[in-house]
Amino acid sequence: MILDLLAPTLDFAGDTDRLNPLRLFLEADIVVQAIMFGLLLASVWVWTIIITFSLRIGGVNRRCGEYERGFWEAENFETFQKQRGRGDVPMGKVAGAGLAEWRRNAQLRTLDPEGARQRIALAMNSSVGEEADLLSNRLNFLATVGSVAPFVGLFGTVWGIMNSFFQIGQQQNSSLAVVAPGISEALFATAIGLFAAIPAVIAYNRFSHRVNMVEGRLQRFADKLHMALTRQLESR
């Protein structure tokens, strides 16, 4: 087995008095091993989300900034939207929803200004909500790991300690040398649970704040566009 081959290499130059995480994993009970392995997988997925989300939110802010600057400088909103509003630009999708509703109201024979204002606002607010939901789609996994992983690790610890006490009964020997290895392996499960949970909680709080900032930026853009479009409708 690959892990069995790697374990001796992690003895830190033959110093067996130092903690060897891999050996703790290999010598643990099968239930504790399964819990550790699951927590390690969760930790890998957490860091994958952290890296990909950081890149994604940075790209979203950059694209929205470029789009917004060009949008307000354009002479014609619809022409600009056709040229630059395509692709993964949340602000472009919000503008597209507002402009589409504006066109539908402008084509009505009898215009109801108040109803038009409400419909345009609802269209853009709905788009803002959809974009915020898409951004935060994978953050629920961070919240789940952050709240559940310590308890999963604790379950592994409890199971390992129960197994250690069982070994005391089997060997009729309560010396610390008998139970210490099993307890160390059990506590290692809690350590891995915390290793997975702490980054998940920090990342969830940070990324939730950044999603809220993007949502607020989209909402402010929608409000400004709503004022511009309703002024055009009322000037007919």
mmCIF file with all atom_site columns, C-alpha atoms in Angstrom, residues 6 50-51 62 69-70 82 86 88 107 134 146 154 157 163 165 171 182 192-193 198 206 213 220 222-223 231:
data_model
loop_
_atom_site.group_PDB
_atom_site.id
_atom_site.type_symbol
_atom_site.label_atom_id
_atom_site.label_alt_id
_atom_site.label_comp_id
_atom_site.label_asym_id
_atom_site.label_entity_id
_atom_site.label_seq_id
_atom_site.pdbx_PDB_ins_code
_atom_site.Cartn_x
_atom_site.Cartn_y
_atom_site.Cartn_z
_atom_site.occupancy
_atom_site.B_iso_or_equiv
_atom_site.pdbx_formal_charge
_atom_site.auth_seq_id
_atom_site.auth_comp_id
_atom_site.auth_asym_id
_atom_site.auth_atom_id
_atom_site.pdbx_PDB_model_num
ATOM 1  C CA . LEU A 1 6   ? 5.301   6.586  2.721   1.00 0.00 ? 6   LEU A CA 1
ATOM 2  C CA . ILE A 1 50  ? -11.716 29.323 -1.957  1.00 0.00 ? 50  ILE A CA 1
ATOM 3  C CA . ILE A 1 51  ? -9.292  29.556 -4.877  1.00 0.00 ? 51  ILE A CA 1
ATOM 4  C CA . ARG A 1 62  ? -13.306 43.778 -13.165 1.00 0.00 ? 62  ARG A CA 1
ATOM 5  C CA . ARG A 1 69  ? -17.708 52.901 -17.298 1.00 0.00 ? 69  ARG A CA 1
ATOM 6  C CA . GLY A 1 70  ? -18.516 52.242 -20.946 1.00 0.00 ? 70  GLY A CA 1
ATOM 7  C CA . LYS A 1 82  ? -25.821 44.823 -28.023 1.00 0.00 ? 82  LYS A CA 1
ATOM 8  C CA . ARG A 1 86  ? -23.121 39.634 -24.037 1.00 0.00 ? 86  ARG A CA 1
ATOM 9  C CA . ASP A 1 88  ? -20.693 36.612 -18.316 1.00 0.00 ? 88  ASP A CA 1
ATOM 10 C CA . GLN A 1 107 ? -44.307 49.946 -27.635 1.00 0.00 ? 107 GLN A CA 1
ATOM 11 C CA . LEU A 1 134 ? -25.383 32.490 -8.946  1.00 0.00 ? 134 LEU A CA 1
ATOM 12 C CA . GLY A 1 146 ? -17.645 25.101 8.889   1.00 0.00 ? 146 GLY A CA 1
ATOM 13 C CA . LEU A 1 154 ? -15.497 14.843 17.464  1.00 0.00 ? 154 LEU A CA 1
ATOM 14 C CA . THR A 1 157 ? -12.570 11.124 18.589  1.00 0.00 ? 157 THR A CA 1
ATOM 15 C CA . ASN A 1 163 ? -12.105 1.722  21.181  1.00 0.00 ? 163 ASN A CA 1
ATOM 16 C CA . PHE A 1 165 ? -11.245 1.706  26.565  1.00 0.00 ? 165 PHE A CA 1
ATOM 17 C CA . GLN A 1 171 ? -5.795  -6.557 27.639  1.00 0.00 ? 171 GLN A CA 1
ATOM 18 C CA . GLY A 1 182 ? -5.401  5.083  20.513  1.00 0.00 ? 182 GLY A CA 1
ATOM 19 C CA . ILE A 1 192 ? -8.553  17.338 11.058  1.00 0.00 ? 192 ILE A CA 1
ATOM 20 C CA . GLY A 1 193 ? -12.142 18.466 11.612  1.00 0.00 ? 193 GLY A CA 1
ATOM 21 C CA . ILE A 1 198 ? -11.615 27.001 10.304  1.00 0.00 ? 198 ILE A CA 1
ATOM 22 C CA . ARG A 1 206 ? -15.401 36.897 3.742   1.00 0.00 ? 206 ARG A CA 1
ATOM 23 C CA . MET A 1 213 ? -20.889 44.169 -2.073  1.00 0.00 ? 213 MET A CA 1
ATOM 24 C CA . ARG A 1 220 ? -27.111 50.901 -7.386  1.00 0.00 ? 220 ARG A CA 1
ATOM 25 C CA . ALA A 1 222 ? -30.091 49.251 -11.552 1.00 0.00 ? 222 ALA A CA 1
ATOM 26 C CA . ASP A 1 223 ? -31.462 52.254 -9.649  1.00 0.00 ? 223 ASP A CA 1
ATOM 27 C CA . ARG A 1 231 ? -37.311 59.702 -17.706 1.00 0.00 ? 231 ARG A CA 1
#
